[in-house]
GROMACS .gro file of C-alpha atoms in nm:
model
  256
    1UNK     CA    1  -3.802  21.729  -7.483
    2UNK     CA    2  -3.978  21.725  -7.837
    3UNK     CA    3  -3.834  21.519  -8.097
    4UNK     CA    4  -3.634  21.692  -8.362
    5UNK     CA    5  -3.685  21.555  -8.745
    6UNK     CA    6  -3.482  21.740  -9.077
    7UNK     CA    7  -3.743  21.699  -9.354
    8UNK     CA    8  -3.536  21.753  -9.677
    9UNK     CA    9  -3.665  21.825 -10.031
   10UNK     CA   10  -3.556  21.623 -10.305
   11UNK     CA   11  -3.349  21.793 -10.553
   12UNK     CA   12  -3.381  22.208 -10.574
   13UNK     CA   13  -3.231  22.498 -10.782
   14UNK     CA   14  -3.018  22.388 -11.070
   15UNK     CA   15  -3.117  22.015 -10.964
   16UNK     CA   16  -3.454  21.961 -11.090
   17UNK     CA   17  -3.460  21.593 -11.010
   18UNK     CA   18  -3.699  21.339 -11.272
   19UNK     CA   19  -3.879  21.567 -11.472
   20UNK     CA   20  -4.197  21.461 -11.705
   21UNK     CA   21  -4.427  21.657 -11.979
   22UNK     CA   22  -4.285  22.009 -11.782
   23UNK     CA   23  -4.360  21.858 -11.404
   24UNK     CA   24  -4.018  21.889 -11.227
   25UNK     CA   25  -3.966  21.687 -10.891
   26UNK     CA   26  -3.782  21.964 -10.729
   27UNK     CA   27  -4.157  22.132 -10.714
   28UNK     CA   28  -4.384  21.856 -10.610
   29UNK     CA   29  -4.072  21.799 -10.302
   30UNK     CA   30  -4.078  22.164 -10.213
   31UNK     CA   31  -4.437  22.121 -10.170
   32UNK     CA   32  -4.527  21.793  -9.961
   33UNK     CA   33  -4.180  21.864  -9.748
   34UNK     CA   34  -4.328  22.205  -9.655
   35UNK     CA   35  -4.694  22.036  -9.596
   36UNK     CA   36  -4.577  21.736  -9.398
   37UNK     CA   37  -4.365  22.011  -9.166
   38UNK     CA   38  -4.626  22.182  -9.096
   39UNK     CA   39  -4.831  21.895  -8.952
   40UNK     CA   40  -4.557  21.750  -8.723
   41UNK     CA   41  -4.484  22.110  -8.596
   42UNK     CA   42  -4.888  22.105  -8.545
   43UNK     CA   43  -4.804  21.762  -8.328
   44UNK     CA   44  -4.514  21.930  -8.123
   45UNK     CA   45  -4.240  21.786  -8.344
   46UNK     CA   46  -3.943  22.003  -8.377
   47UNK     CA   47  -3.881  22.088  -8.760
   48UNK     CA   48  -3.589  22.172  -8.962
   49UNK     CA   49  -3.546  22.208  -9.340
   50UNK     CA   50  -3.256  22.134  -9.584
   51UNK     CA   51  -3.450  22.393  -9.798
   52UNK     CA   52  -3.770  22.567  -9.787
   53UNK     CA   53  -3.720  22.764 -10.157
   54UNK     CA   54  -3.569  22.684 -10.500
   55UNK     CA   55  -3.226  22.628 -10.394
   56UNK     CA   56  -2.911  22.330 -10.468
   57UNK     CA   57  -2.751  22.199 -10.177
   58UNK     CA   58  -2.563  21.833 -10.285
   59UNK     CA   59  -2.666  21.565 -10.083
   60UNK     CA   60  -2.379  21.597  -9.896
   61UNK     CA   61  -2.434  21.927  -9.760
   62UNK     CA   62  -2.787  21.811  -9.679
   63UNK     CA   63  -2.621  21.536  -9.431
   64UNK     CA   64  -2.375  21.765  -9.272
   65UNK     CA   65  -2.656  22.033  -9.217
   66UNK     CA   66  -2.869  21.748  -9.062
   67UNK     CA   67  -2.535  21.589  -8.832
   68UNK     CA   68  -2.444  21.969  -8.716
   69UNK     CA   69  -2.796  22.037  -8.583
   70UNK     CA   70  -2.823  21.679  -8.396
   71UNK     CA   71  -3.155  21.623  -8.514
   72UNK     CA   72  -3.323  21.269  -8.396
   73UNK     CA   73  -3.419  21.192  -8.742
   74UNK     CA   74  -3.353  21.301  -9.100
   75UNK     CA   75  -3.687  21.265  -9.358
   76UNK     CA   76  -3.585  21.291  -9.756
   77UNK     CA   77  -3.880  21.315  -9.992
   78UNK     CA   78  -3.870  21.228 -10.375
   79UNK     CA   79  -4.083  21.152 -10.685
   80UNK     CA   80  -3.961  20.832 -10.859
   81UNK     CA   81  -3.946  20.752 -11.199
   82UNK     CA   82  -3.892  20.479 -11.508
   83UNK     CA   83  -3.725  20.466 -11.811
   84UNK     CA   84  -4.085  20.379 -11.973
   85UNK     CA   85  -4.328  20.658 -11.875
   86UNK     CA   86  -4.634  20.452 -11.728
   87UNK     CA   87  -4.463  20.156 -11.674
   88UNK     CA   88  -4.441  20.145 -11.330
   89UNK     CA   89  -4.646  20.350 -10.969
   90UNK     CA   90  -4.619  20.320 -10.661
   91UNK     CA   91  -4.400  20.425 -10.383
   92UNK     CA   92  -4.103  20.262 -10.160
   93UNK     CA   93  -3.884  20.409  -9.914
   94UNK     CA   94  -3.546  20.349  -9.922
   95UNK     CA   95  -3.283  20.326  -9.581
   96UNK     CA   96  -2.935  20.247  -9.534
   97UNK     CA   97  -3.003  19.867  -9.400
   98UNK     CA   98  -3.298  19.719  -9.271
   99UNK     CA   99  -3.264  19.723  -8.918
  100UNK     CA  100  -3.368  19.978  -8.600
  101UNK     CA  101  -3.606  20.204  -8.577
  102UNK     CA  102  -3.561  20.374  -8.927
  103UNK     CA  103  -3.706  20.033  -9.070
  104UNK     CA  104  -3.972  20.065  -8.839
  105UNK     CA  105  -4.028  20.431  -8.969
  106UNK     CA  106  -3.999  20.346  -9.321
  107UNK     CA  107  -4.262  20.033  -9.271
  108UNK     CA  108  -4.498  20.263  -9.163
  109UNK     CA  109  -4.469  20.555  -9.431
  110UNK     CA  110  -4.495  20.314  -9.696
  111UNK     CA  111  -4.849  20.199  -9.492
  112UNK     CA  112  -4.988  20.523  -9.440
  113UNK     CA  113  -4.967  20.590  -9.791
  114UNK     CA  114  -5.077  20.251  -9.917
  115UNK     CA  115  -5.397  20.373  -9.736
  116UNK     CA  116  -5.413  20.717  -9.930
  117UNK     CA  117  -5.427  20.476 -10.263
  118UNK     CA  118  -5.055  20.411 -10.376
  119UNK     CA  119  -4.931  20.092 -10.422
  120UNK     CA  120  -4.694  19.970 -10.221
  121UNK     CA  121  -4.360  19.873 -10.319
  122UNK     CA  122  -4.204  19.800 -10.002
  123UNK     CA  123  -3.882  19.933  -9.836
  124UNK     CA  124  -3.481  19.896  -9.992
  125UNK     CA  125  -3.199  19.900  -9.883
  126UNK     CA  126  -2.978  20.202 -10.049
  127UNK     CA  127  -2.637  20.239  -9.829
  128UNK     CA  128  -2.477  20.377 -10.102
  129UNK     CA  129  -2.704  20.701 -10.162
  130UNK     CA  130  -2.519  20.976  -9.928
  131UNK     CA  131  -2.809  21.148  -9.739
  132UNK     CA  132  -2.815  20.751  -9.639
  133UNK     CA  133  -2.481  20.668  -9.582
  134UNK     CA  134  -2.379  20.984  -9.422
  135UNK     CA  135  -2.661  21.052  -9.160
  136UNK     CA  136  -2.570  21.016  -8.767
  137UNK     CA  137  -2.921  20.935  -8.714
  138UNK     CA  138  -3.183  20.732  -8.831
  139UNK     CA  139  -3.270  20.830  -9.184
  140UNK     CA  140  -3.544  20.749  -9.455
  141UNK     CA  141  -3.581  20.870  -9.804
  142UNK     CA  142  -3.893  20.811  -9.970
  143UNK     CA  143  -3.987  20.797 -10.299
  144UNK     CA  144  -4.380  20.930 -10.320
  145UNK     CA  145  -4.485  20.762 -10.626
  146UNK     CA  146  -4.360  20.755 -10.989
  147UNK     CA  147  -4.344  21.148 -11.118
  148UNK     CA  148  -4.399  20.970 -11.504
  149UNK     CA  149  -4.703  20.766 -11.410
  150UNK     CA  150  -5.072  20.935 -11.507
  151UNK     CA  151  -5.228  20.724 -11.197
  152UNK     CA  152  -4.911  20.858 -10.943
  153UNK     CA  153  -4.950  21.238 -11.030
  154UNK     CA  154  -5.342  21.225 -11.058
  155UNK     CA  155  -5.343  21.075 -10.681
  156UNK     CA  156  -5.076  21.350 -10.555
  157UNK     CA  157  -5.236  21.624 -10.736
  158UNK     CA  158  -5.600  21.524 -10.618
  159UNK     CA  159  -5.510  21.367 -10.233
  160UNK     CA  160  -5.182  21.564 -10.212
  161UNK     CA  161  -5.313  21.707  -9.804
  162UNK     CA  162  -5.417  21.322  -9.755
  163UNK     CA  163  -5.043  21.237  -9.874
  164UNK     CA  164  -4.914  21.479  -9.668
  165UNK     CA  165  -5.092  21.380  -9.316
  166UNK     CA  166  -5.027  21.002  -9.479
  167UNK     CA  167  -4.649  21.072  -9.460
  168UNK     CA  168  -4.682  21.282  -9.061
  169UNK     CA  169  -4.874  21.036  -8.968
  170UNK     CA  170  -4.619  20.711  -9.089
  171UNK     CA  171  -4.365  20.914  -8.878
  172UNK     CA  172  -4.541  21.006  -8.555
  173UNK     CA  173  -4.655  20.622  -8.558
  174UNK     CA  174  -4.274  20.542  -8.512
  175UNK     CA  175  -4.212  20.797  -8.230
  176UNK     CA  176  -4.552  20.708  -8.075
  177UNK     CA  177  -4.723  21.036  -8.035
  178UNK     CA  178  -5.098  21.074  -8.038
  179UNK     CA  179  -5.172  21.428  -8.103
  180UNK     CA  180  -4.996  21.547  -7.812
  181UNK     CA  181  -4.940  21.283  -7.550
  182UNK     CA  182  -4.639  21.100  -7.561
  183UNK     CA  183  -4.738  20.922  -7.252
  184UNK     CA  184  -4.756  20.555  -7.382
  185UNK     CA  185  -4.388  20.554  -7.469
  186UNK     CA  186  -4.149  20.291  -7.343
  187UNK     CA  187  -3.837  20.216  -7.275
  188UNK     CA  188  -3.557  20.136  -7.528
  189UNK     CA  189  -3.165  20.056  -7.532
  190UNK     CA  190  -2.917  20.066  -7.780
  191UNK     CA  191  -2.764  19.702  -7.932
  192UNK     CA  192  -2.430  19.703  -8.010
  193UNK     CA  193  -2.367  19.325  -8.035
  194UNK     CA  194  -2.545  18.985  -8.015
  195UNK     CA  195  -2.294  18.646  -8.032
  196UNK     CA  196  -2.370  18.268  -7.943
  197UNK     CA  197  -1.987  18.286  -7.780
  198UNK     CA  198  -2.037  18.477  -7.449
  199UNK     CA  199  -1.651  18.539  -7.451
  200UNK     CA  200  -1.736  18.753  -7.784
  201UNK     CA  201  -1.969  18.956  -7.589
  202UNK     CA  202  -1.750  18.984  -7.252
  203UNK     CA  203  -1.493  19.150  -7.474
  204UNK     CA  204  -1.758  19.407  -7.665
  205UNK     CA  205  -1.896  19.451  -7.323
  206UNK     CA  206  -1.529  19.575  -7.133
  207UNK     CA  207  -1.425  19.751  -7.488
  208UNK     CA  208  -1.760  19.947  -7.453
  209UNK     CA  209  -1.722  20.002  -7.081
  210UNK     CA  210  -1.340  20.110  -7.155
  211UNK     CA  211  -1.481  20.417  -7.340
  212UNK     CA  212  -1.774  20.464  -7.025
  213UNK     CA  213  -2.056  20.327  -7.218
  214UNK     CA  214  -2.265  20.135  -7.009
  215UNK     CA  215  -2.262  19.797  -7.161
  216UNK     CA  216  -2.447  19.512  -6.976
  217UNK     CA  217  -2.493  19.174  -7.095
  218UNK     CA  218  -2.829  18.966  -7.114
  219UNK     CA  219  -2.924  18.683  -7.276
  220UNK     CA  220  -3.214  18.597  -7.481
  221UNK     CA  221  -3.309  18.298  -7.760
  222UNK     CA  222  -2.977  18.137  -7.702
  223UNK     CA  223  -2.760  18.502  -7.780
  224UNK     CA  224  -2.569  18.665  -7.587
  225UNK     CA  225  -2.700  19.058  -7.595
  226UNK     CA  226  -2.446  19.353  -7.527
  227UNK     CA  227  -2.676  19.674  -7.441
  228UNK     CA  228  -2.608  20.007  -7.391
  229UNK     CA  229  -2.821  20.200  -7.130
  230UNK     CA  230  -3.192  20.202  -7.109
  231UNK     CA  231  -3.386  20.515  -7.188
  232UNK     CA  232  -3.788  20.603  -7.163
  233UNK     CA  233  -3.784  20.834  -7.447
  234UNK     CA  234  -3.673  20.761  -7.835
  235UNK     CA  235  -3.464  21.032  -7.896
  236UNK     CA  236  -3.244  20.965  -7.587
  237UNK     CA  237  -3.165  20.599  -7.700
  238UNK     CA  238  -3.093  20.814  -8.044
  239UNK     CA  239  -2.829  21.000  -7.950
  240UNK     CA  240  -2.679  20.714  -7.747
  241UNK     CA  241  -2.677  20.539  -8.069
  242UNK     CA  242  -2.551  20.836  -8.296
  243UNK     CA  243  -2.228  20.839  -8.038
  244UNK     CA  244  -2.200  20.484  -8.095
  245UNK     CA  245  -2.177  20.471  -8.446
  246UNK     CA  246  -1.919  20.773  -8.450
  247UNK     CA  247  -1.751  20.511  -8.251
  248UNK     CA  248  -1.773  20.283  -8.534
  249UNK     CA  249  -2.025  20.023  -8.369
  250UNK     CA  250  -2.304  19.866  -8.574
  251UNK     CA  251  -2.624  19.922  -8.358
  252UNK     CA  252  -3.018  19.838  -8.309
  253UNK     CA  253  -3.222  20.061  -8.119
  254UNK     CA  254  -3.452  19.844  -7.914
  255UNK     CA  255  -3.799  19.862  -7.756
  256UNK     CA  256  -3.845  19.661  -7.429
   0.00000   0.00000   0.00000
């Protein structure tokens, strides 16, 4: 089963985002999201839009639309911006909390596009931006360079297909699909608690089991682990960890 990914474009409509000397971010969104869709499509990745024309949807709507269709992973593109045009290029990503395998994705966005020529600024954590905060799934938003920096809008304007396989690329790193084979994928569970006290984690693990997740126990480093299920493919130990947090558990997605 392919993985499913909602890229969403900053902004739209009556929302036109940072704007600078008549450049509007809604536009340069539109544009990359569209681009970037294309290639994972290309790469057997299922694609979904928030928008693909000039249109407002508040973030909100953007994270119900992305929860209803039970996508694996939900993409938001931006242009940043300063208070003092010039003063600042680069780009970061921004995720709810640094942890799982929307870190991972993040990491290697902001990579990719180091290599294209940006500088990079690293990843945040945002959990109080809603497309963040109100996501089932693993979610990213990333912030492709400063829309009032010269250097920024020269190096989207004059690599802006390199950006764009940059940005595929970062994401089919993460979900570990050359072109496509898919082959070299392994397995991953869900964490839903680690404690030095095993009698912390033999409560998690019958609390978990009272609701038929399959919890086990293991421990590593001195910690005692409470897993849920093992899976060969990412987006299966996804949507074991999407139910999880509509539980209200605090999870990890794994690779072992």
């Amino acid at each position: 089963m392919p993985y499913s990914i909602m890229l969403d474009a900053g902004h739209g409509g009556r929302d036109p985002g940072a704007v600078y000397n008549g450049r509007q971010e809604k536009d340069d969104t539109l544009a990359l999201t569209l681009a970037v869709g294309e290639i994972l499509q290309e790469r057997g990745v299922d694609v979904l839009y928030t928008r693909t024309t000039d249109i407002y949807e508040s973030p909100y709507q953007k994270a119900m639309e992305a929860n209803q269709a039970g996508v694996d992973f939900f993409i938001s593109l931006h242009r940043n911006s300063n208070p003092i045009p010039n003063s600042a290029s680069g780009v970061e990503s921004l995720v709810y909390d640094k942890s799982g395998i929307k870190l991972q994705m993040a990491e290697n966005i902001n990579e990719q596009l180091e290599s294209v020529g940006f500088v990079n600024l690293g990843v945040k954590e945002r959990p109080g931006l809603v497309v963040l905060r109100r996501t089932q799934m693993p979610a990213v938003l990333v912030e492709v360079g400063f829309i009032n920096s010269e250097t920024d809008n020269n190096l989207f304007d004059n690599n802006f297909d390199d950006i764009a396989l940059a940005i595929a690329e970062g994401i089919l790193d993460t979900l570990q699909i050359q072109g496509e084979n898919n082959s070299q994928i392994s397995s991953y569970t869900v964490q839903a608690g680690a404690f030095r006290n095993a009698a912390y984690a033999d409560r998690l693990q019958q609390e978990l089991l009272d609701q038929d997740f399959p919890a086990v126990i293991s421990q590593d480093g001195g910690l005692y682990r409470v897993t849920v299920g093992t899976y060969p493919a990412l987006d299966e130990a996804a949507a074991m960890e999407r139910r999880l947090k509509r539980a209200g558990y605090q999870t990890v997605i794994v690779r072992s």
